[in-house]
mmCIF file of C-alpha atoms and ligand atoms in Angstrom:
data_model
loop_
_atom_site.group_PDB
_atom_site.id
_atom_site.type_symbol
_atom_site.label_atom_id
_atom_site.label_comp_id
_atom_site.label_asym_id
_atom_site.label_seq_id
_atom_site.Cartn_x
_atom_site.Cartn_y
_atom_site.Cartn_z
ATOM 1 C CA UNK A 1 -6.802 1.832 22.570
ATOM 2 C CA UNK A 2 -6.367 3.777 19.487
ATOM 3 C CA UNK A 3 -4.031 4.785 17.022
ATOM 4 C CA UNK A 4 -3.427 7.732 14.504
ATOM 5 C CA UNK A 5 -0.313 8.298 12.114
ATOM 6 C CA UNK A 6 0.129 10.585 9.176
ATOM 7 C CA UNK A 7 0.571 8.755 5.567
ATOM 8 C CA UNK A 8 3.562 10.919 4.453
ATOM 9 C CA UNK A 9 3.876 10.628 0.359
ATOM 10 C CA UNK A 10 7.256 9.897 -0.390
ATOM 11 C CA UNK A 11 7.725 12.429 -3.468
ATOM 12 C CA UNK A 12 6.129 16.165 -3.170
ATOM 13 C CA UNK A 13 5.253 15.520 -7.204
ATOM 14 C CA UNK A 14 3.554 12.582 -7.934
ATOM 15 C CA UNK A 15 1.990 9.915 -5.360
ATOM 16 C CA UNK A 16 4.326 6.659 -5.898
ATOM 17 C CA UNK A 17 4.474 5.580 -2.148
ATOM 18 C CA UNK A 18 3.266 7.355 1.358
ATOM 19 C CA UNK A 19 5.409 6.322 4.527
ATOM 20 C CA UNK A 20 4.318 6.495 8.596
ATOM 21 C CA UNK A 21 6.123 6.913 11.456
ATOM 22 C CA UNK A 22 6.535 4.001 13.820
ATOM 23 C CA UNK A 23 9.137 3.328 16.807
ATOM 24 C CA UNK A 24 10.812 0.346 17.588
ATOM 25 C CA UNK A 25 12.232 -0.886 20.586
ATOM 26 C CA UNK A 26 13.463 0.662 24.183
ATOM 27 C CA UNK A 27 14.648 3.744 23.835
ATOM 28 C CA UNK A 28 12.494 4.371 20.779
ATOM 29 C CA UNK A 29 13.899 4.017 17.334
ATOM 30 C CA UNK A 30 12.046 6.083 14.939
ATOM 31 C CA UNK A 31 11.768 4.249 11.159
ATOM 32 C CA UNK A 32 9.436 5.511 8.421
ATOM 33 C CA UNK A 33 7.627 2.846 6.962
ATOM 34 C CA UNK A 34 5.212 2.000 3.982
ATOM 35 C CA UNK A 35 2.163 0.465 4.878
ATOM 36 C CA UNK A 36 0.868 -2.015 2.734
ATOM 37 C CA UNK A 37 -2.018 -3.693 2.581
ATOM 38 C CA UNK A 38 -0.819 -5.932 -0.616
ATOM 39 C CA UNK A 39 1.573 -7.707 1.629
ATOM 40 C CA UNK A 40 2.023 -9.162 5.289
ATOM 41 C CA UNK A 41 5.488 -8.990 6.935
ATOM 42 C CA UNK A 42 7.075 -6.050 9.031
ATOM 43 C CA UNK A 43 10.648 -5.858 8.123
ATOM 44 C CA UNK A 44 13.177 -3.117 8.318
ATOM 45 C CA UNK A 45 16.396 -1.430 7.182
ATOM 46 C CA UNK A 46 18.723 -3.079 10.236
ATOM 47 C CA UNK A 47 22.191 -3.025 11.665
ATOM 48 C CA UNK A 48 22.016 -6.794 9.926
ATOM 49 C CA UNK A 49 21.473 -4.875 6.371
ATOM 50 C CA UNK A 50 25.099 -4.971 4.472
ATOM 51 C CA UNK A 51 26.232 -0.936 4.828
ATOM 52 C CA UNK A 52 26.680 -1.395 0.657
ATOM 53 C CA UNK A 53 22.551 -1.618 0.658
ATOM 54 C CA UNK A 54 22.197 1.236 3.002
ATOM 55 C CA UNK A 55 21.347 4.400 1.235
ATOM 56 C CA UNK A 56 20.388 6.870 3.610
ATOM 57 C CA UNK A 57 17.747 4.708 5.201
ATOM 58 C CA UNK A 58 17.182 5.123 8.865
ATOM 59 C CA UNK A 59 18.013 1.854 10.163
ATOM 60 C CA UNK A 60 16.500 -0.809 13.578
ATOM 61 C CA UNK A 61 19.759 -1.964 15.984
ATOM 62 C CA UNK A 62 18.201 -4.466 17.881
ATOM 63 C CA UNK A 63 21.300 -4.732 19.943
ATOM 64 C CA UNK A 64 20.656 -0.917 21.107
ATOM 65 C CA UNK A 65 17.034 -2.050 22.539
ATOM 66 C CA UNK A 66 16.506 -3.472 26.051
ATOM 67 C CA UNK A 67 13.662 -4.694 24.933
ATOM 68 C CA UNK A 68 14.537 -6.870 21.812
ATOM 69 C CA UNK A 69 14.904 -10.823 21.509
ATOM 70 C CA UNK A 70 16.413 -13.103 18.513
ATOM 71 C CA UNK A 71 13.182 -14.779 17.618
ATOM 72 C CA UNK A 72 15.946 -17.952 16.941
ATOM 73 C CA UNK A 73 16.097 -19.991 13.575
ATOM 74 C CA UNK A 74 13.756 -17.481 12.042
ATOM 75 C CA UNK A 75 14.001 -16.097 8.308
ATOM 76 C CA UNK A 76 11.960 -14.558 5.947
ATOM 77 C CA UNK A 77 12.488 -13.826 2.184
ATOM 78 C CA UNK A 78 10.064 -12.034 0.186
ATOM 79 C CA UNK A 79 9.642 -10.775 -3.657
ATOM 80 C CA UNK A 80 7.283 -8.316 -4.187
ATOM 81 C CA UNK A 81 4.897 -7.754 -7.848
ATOM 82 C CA UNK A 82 7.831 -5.538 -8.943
ATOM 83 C CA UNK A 83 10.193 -7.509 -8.255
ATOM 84 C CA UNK A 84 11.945 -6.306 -5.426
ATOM 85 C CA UNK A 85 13.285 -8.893 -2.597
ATOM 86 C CA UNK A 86 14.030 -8.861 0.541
ATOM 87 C CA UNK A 87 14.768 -11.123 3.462
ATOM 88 C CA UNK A 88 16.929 -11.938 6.902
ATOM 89 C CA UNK A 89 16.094 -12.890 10.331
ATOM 90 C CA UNK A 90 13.742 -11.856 13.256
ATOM 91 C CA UNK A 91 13.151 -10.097 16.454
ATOM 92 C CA UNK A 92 10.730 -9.299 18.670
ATOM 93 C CA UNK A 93 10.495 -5.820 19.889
ATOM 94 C CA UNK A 94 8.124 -3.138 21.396
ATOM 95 C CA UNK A 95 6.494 -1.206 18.415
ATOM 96 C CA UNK A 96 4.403 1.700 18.321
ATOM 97 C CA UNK A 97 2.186 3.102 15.750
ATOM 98 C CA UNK A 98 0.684 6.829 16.482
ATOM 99 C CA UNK A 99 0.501 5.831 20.105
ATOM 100 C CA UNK A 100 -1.052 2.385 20.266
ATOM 101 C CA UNK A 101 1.618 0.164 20.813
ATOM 102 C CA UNK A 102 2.466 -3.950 20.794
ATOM 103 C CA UNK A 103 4.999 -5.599 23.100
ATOM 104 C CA UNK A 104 6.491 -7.923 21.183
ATOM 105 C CA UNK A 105 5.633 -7.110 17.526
ATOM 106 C CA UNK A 106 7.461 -9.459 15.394
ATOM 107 C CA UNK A 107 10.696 -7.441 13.797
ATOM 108 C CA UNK A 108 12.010 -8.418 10.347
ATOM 109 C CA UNK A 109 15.387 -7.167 9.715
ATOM 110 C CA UNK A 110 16.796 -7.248 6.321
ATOM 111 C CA UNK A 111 20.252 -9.076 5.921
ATOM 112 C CA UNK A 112 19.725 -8.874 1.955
ATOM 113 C CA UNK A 113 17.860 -5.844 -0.145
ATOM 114 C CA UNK A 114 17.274 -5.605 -3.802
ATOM 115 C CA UNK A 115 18.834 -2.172 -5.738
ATOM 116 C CA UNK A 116 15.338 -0.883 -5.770
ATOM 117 C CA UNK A 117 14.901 -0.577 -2.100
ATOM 118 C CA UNK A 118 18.305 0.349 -1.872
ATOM 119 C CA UNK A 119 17.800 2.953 -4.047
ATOM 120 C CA UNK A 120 14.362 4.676 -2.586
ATOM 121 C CA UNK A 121 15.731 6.332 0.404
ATOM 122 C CA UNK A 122 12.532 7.208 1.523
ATOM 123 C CA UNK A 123 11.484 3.686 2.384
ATOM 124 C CA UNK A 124 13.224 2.107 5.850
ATOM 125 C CA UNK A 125 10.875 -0.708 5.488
ATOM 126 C CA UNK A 126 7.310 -2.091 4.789
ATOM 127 C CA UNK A 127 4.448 -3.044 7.204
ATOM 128 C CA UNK A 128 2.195 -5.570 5.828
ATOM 129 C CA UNK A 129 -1.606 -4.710 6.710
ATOM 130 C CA UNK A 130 -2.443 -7.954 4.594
ATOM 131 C CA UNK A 131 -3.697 -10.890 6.487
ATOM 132 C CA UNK A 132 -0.809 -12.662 8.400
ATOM 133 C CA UNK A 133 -1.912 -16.023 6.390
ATOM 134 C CA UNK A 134 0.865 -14.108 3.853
ATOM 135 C CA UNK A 135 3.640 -13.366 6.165
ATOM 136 C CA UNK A 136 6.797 -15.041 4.555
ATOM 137 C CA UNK A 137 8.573 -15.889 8.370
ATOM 138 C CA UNK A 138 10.022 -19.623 8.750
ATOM 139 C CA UNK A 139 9.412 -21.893 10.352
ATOM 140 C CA UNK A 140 6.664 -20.060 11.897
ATOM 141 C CA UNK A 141 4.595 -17.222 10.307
ATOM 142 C CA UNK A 142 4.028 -14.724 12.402
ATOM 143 C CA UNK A 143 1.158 -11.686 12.905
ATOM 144 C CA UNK A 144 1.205 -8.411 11.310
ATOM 145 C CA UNK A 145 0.989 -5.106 13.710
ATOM 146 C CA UNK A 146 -2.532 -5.102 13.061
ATOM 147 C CA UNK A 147 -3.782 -8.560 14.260
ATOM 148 C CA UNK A 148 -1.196 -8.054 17.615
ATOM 149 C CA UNK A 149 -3.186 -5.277 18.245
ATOM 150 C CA UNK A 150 -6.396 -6.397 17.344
ATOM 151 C CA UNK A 151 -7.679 -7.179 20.909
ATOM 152 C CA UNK A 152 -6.507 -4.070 22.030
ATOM 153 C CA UNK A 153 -8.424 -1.910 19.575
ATOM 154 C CA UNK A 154 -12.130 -0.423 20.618
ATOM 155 C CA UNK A 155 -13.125 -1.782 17.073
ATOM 156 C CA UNK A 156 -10.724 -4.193 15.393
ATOM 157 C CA UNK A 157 -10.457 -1.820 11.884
ATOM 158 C CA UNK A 158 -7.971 0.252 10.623
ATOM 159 C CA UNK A 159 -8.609 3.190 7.992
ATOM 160 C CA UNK A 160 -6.572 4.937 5.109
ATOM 161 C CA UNK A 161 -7.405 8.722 4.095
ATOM 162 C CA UNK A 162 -4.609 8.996 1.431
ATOM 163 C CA UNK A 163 -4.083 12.133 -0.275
ATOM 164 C CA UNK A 164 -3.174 14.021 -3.597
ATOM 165 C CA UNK A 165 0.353 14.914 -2.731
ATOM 166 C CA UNK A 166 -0.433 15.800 0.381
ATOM 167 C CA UNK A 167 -0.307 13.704 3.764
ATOM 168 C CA UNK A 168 -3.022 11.516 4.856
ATOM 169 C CA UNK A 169 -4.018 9.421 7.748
ATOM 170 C CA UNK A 170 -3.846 5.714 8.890
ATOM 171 C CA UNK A 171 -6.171 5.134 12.436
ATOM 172 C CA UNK A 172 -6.112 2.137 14.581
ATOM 173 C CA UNK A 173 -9.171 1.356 16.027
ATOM 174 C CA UNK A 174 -11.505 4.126 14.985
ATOM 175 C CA UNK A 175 -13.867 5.603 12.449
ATOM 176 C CA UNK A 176 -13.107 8.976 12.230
ATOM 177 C CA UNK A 177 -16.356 10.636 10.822
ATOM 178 C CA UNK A 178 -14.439 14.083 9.928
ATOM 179 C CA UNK A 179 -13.068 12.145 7.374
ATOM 180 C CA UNK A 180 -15.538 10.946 5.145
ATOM 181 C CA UNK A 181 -19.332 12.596 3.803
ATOM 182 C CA UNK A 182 -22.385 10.367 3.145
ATOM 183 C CA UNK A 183 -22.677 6.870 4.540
ATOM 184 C CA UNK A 184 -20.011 4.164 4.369
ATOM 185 C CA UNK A 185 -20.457 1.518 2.457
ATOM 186 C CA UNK A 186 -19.442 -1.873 3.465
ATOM 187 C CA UNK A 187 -18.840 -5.002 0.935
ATOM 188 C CA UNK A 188 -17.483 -8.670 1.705
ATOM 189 C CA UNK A 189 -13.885 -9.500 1.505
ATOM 190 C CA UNK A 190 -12.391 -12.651 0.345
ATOM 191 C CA UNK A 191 -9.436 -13.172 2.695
ATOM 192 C CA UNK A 192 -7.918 -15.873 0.633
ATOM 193 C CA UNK A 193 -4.972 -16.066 -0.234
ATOM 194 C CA UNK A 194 -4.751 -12.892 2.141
ATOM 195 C CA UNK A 195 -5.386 -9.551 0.197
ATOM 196 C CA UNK A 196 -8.571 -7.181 0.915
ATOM 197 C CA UNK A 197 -9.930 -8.793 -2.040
ATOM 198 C CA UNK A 198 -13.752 -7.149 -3.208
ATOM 199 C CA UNK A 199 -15.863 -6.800 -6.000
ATOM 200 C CA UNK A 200 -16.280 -3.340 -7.363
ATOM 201 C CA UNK A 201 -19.997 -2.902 -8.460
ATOM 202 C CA UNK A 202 -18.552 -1.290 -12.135
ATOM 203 C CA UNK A 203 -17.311 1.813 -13.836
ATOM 204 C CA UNK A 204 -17.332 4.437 -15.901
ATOM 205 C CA UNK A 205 -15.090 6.507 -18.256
ATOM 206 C CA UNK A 206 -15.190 10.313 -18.140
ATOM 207 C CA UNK A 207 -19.293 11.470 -18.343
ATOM 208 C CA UNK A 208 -20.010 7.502 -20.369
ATOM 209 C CA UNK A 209 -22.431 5.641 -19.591
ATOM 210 C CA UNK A 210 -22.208 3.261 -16.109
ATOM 211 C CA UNK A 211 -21.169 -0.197 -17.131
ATOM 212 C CA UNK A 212 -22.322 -2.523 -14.280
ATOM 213 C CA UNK A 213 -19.833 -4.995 -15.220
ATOM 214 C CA UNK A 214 -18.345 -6.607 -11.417
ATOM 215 C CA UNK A 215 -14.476 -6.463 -10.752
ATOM 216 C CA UNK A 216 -12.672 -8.347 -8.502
ATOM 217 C CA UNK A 217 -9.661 -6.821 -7.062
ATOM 218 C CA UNK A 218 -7.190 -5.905 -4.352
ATOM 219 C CA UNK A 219 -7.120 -3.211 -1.900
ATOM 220 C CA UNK A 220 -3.552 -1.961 -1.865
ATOM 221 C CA UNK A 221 -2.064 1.053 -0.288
ATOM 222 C CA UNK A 222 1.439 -0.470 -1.573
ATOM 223 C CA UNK A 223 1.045 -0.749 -5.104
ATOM 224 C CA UNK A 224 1.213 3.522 -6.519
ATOM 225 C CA UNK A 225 -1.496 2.777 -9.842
ATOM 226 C CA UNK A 226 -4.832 0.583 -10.854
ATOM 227 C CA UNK A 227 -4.250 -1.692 -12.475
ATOM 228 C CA UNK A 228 -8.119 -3.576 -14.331
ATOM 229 C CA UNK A 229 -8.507 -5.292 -16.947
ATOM 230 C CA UNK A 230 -7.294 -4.935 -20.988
ATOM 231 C CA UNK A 231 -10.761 -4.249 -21.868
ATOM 232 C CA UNK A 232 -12.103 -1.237 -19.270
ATOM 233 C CA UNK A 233 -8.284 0.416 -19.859
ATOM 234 C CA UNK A 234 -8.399 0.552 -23.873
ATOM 235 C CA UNK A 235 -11.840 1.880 -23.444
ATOM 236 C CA UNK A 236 -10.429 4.705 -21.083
ATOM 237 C CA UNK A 237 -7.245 5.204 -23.344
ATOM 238 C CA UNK A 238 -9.518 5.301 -26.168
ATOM 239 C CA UNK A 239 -10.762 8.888 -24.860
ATOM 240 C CA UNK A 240 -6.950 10.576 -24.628
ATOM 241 C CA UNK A 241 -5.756 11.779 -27.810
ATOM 242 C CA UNK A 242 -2.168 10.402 -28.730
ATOM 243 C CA UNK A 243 -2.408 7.954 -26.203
ATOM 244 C CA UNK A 244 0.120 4.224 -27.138
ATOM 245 C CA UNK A 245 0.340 1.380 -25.163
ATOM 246 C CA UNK A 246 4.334 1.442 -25.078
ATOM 247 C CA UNK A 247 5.713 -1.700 -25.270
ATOM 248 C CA UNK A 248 9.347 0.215 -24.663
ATOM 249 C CA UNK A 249 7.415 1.847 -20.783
ATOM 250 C CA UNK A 250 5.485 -1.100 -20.111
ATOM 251 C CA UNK A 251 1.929 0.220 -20.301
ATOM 252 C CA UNK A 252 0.183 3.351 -21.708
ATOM 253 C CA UNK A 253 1.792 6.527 -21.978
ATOM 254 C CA UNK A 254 0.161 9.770 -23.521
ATOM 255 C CA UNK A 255 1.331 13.390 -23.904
ATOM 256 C CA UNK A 256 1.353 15.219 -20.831
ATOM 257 C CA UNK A 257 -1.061 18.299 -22.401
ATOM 258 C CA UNK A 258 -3.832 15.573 -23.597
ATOM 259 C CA UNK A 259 -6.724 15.819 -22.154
ATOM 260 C CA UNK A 260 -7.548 13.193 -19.660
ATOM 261 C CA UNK A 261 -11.302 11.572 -18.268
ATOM 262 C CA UNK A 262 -11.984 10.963 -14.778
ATOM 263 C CA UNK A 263 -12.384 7.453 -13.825
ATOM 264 C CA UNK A 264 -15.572 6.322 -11.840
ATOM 265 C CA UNK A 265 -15.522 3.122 -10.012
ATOM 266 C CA UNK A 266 -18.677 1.712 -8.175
ATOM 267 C CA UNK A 267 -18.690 0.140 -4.733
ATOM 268 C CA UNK A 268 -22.441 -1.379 -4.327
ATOM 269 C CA UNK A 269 -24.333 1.690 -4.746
ATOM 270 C CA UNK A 270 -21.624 4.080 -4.171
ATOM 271 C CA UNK A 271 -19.750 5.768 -7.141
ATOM 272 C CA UNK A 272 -16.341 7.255 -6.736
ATOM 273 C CA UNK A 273 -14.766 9.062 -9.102
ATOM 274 C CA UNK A 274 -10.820 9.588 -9.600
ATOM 275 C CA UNK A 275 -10.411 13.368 -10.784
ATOM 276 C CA UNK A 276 -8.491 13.708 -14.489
ATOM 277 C CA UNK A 277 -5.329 15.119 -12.522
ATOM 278 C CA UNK A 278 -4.639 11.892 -10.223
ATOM 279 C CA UNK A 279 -5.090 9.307 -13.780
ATOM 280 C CA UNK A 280 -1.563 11.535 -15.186
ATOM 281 C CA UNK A 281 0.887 9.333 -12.957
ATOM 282 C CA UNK A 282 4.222 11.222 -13.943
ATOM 283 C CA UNK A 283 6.473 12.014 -17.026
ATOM 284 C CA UNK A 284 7.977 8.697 -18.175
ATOM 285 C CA UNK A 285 11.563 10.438 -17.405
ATOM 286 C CA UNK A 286 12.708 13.434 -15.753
ATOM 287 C CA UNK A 287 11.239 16.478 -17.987
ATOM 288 C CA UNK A 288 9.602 14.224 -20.858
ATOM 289 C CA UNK A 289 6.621 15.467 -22.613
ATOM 290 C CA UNK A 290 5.143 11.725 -22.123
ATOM 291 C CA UNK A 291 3.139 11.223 -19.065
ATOM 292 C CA UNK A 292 2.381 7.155 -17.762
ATOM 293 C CA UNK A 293 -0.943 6.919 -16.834
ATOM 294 C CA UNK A 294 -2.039 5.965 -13.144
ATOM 295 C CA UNK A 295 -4.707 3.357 -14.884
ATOM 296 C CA UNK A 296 -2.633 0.170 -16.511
ATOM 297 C CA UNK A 297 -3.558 -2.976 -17.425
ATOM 298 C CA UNK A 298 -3.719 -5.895 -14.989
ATOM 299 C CA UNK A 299 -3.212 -8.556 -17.785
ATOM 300 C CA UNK A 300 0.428 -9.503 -16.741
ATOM 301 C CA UNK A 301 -0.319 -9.109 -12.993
ATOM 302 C CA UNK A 302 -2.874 -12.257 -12.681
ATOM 303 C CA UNK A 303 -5.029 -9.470 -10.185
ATOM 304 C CA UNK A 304 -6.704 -6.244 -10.451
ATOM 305 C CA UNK A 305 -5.560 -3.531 -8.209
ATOM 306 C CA UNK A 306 -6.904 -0.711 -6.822
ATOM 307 C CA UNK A 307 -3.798 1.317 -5.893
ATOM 308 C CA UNK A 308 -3.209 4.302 -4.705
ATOM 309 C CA UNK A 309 -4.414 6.464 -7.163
ATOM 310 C CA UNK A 310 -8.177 4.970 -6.342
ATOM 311 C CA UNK A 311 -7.755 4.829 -2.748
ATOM 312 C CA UNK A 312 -7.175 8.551 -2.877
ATOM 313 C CA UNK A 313 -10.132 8.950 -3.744
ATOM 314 C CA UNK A 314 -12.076 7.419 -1.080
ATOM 315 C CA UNK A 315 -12.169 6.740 2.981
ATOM 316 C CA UNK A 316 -11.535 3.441 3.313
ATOM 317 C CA UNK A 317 -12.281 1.274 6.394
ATOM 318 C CA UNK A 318 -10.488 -2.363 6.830
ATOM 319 C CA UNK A 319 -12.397 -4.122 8.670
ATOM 320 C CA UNK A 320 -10.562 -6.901 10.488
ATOM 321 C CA UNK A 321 -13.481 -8.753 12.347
ATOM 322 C CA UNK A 322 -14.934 -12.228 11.266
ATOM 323 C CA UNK A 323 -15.640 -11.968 8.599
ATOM 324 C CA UNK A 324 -13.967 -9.114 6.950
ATOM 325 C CA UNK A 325 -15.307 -6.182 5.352
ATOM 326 C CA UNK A 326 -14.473 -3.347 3.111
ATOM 327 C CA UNK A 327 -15.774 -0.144 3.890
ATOM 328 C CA UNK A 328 -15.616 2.649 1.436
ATOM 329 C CA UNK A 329 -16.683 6.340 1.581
ATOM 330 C CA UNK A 330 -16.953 9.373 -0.652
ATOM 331 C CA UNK A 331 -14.566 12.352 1.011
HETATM 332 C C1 LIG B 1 6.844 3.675 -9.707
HETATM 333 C C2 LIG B 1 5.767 2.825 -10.328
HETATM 334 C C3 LIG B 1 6.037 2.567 -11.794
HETATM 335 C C4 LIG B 1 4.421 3.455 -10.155
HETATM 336 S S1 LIG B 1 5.789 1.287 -9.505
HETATM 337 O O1 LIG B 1 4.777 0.455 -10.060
HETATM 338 O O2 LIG B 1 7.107 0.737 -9.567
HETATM 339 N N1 LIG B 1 5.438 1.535 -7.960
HETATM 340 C C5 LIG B 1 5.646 0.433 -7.058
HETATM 341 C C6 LIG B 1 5.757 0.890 -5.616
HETATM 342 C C7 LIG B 1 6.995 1.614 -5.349
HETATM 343 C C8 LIG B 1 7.003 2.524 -4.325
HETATM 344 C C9 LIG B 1 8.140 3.244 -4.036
HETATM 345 C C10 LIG B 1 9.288 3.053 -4.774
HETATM 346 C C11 LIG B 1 9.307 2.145 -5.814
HETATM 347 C C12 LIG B 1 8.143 1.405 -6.088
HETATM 348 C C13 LIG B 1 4.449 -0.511 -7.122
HETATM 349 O O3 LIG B 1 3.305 -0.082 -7.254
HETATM 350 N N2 LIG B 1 4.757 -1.772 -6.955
HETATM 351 C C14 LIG B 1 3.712 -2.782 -6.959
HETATM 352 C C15 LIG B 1 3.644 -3.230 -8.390
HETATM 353 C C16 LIG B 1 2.969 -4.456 -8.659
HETATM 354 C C17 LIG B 1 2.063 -5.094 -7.915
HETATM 355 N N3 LIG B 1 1.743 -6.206 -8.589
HETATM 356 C C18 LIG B 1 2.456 -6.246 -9.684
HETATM 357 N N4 LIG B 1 3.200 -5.167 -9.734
HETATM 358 C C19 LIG B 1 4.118 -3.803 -5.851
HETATM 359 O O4 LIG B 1 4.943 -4.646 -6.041
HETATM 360 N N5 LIG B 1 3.524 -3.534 -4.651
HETATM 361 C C20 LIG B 1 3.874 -4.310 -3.454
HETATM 362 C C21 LIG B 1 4.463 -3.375 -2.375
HETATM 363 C C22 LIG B 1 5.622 -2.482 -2.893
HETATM 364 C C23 LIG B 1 6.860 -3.296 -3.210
HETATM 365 C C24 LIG B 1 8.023 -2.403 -3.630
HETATM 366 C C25 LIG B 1 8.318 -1.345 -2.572
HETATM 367 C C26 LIG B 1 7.100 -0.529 -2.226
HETATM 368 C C27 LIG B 1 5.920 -1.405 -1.849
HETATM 369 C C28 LIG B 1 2.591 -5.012 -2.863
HETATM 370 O O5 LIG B 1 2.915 -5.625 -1.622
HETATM 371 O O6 LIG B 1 1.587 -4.016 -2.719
HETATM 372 C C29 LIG B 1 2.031 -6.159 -3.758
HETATM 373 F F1 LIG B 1 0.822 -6.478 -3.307
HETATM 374 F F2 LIG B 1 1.966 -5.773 -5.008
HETATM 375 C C30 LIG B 1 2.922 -7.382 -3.630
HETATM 376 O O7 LIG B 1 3.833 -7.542 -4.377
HETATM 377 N N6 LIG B 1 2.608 -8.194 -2.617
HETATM 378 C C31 LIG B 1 3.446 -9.368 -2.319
HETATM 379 C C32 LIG B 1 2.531 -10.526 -2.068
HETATM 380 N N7 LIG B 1 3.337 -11.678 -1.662
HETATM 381 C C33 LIG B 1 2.564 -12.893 -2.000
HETATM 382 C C34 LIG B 1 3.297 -14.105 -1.492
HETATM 383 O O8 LIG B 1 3.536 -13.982 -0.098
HETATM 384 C C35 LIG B 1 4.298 -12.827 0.247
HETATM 385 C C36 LIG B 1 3.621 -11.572 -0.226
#
């Protein structure tokens, strides 16, 4: 089987999440989810969620599916790099993903949300494409979407082609080669303590010279930015004119007419380069002449991350078999 959904961004002007369609339960109920690959439970805006925390969220009623069962004396409670919580209890449910579907997908349904999911009406939930060794259910973890449907997948991967404010695709169990020019190339993955973790071959700021300095980092479709280390993002900032690491909007802002370098990041031989427009991430507030960059630094994170604004840049293949890979291609 196979799978294809569109990666929806969740604001038309600047990329800060991308949500997917899935359906839960018999009839269907349609949510819009964010996929993340920083993270490693499914859990949803429910009929369980306090109607105070609902915002215009579409919401999961297990008790209007045929198909759902109390998984009993579960709960889960997670806090996410931001800061924003969630938790409740569990059900099992058929889900579906761009037609390749799981009986009885483990279903988290939120009983408690922080203000900031509350807030984002966009989001109905998250589904964690981390490895399940992170999934927050007691007393027994359970599997994310992806390893359910593992053996039911021609190849066990799964692939993002996310966009510049525009939609993208997730597929389940392909390599679409439409998507990607040149060769993929593949790197090892540290699965512990269950992020895509890899080792970027280097980079290089604006037309500067190739420093072949290794990172270590995260593959996450969940977190909007990159976030490396003090060193590589002074040396970028250093290129922007009137550019401040602002203690008052937590990283490095810059005015919104500077002119900005492209970023280029190295996977093994491969160089990818993030164009000038995605490294302006949006005006600090509504209408301000200060733009926050899409490149911060990872010093108060304890991880680099290549976010969103990298990932756009490339086809990227997860590869889920033993052992993991990275794939990454120029598009
Ligand atoms: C707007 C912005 C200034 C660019 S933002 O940074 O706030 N963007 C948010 C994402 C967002 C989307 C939509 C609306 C609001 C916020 C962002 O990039 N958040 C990162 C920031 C970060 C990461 N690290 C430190 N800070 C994050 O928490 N991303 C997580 C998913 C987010 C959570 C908020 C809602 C949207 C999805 C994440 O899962 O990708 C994660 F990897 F960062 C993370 O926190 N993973 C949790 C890992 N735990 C480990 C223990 O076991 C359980 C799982």
């Amino acid at each position: 089987d196979t799978g294809s959904a569109a990666a929806v961004p969740i604001d038309p002007r600047f990329d800060i999440a991308y949500v997917t369609p899935v359906t839960i339960g018999t009839p269907p109920q349609t949510l819009q989810l964010d996929f993340d690959t920083g993270s490693s439970d499914l859990w949803v805006f429910s009929s369980h969620t306090p109607t105070s925390q609902i915002r215009g969220q579409e919401i999961y009623t297990p008790d209007k599916s045929t198909t759902s069962k109390l998984l009993d004396g579960h709960t889960w409670s997670i806090t996410y790099g931001d800061g924003s919580a969630s938790r409740g209890n569990v059900y099992t449910d058929n889900f579906t993903v761009g037609g390749l579907a799981v009986a009885s997908q483990a279903i988290q349904c939120a009983q408690q949300v922080s203000s900031s999911f509350t807030t984002e009406e966009s989001i109905d939930g998250l589904l964690g494409l981390g490895f399940s060794t992170l999934n927050t259910v007691n007393p027994a973890s359970q599997l994310t979407f992806f390893d359910n449907a593992k053996s039911k997948l021609g190849s066990p991967v799964f692939t993002a082609d996310l966009k510049n404010k525009q939609a993208g695709t997730y597929d389940f169990g392909f390599i679409d080669k439409a998507k990607y020019t040149g060769e993929i190339t593949y790197v090892p993955v540290n699965p512990d303590p269950g992020y895509w973790t890899f080792t970027s071959s280097g980079y290089a700021v604006g037309s500067g010279n190739f420093s072949g300095s290794p990172i270590t980092g995260i593959a996450d479709t969940g977190t909007s930015l990159v976030y490396l280390p003090t060193a590589i993002v002074t040396a970028y900032y250093r290129q922007v004119q009137g550019a401040t690491n602002s203690r008052n909007y937590g990283g490095y802002v810059f005015p919104c007419s500077a002119t900005l370098p492209p970023f280029t990041f190295g996977v093994g031989e491969t160089k990818f380069t993030i164009p000038a427009s995605y490294m302006s991430y949006a005006p600090v507030t509504d209408g301000s002449s200060t733009c926050f960059g899409g490149l911060q630094s990872s010093s108060g994170i304890g991880v680099n991350i290549w976010g969103d604004v990298a990932l756009k840049a490339a086809f990227v293949v997860f590869n889920g078999a033993n052992p993991p890979t990275l794939g990454w291609a120029t598009k």
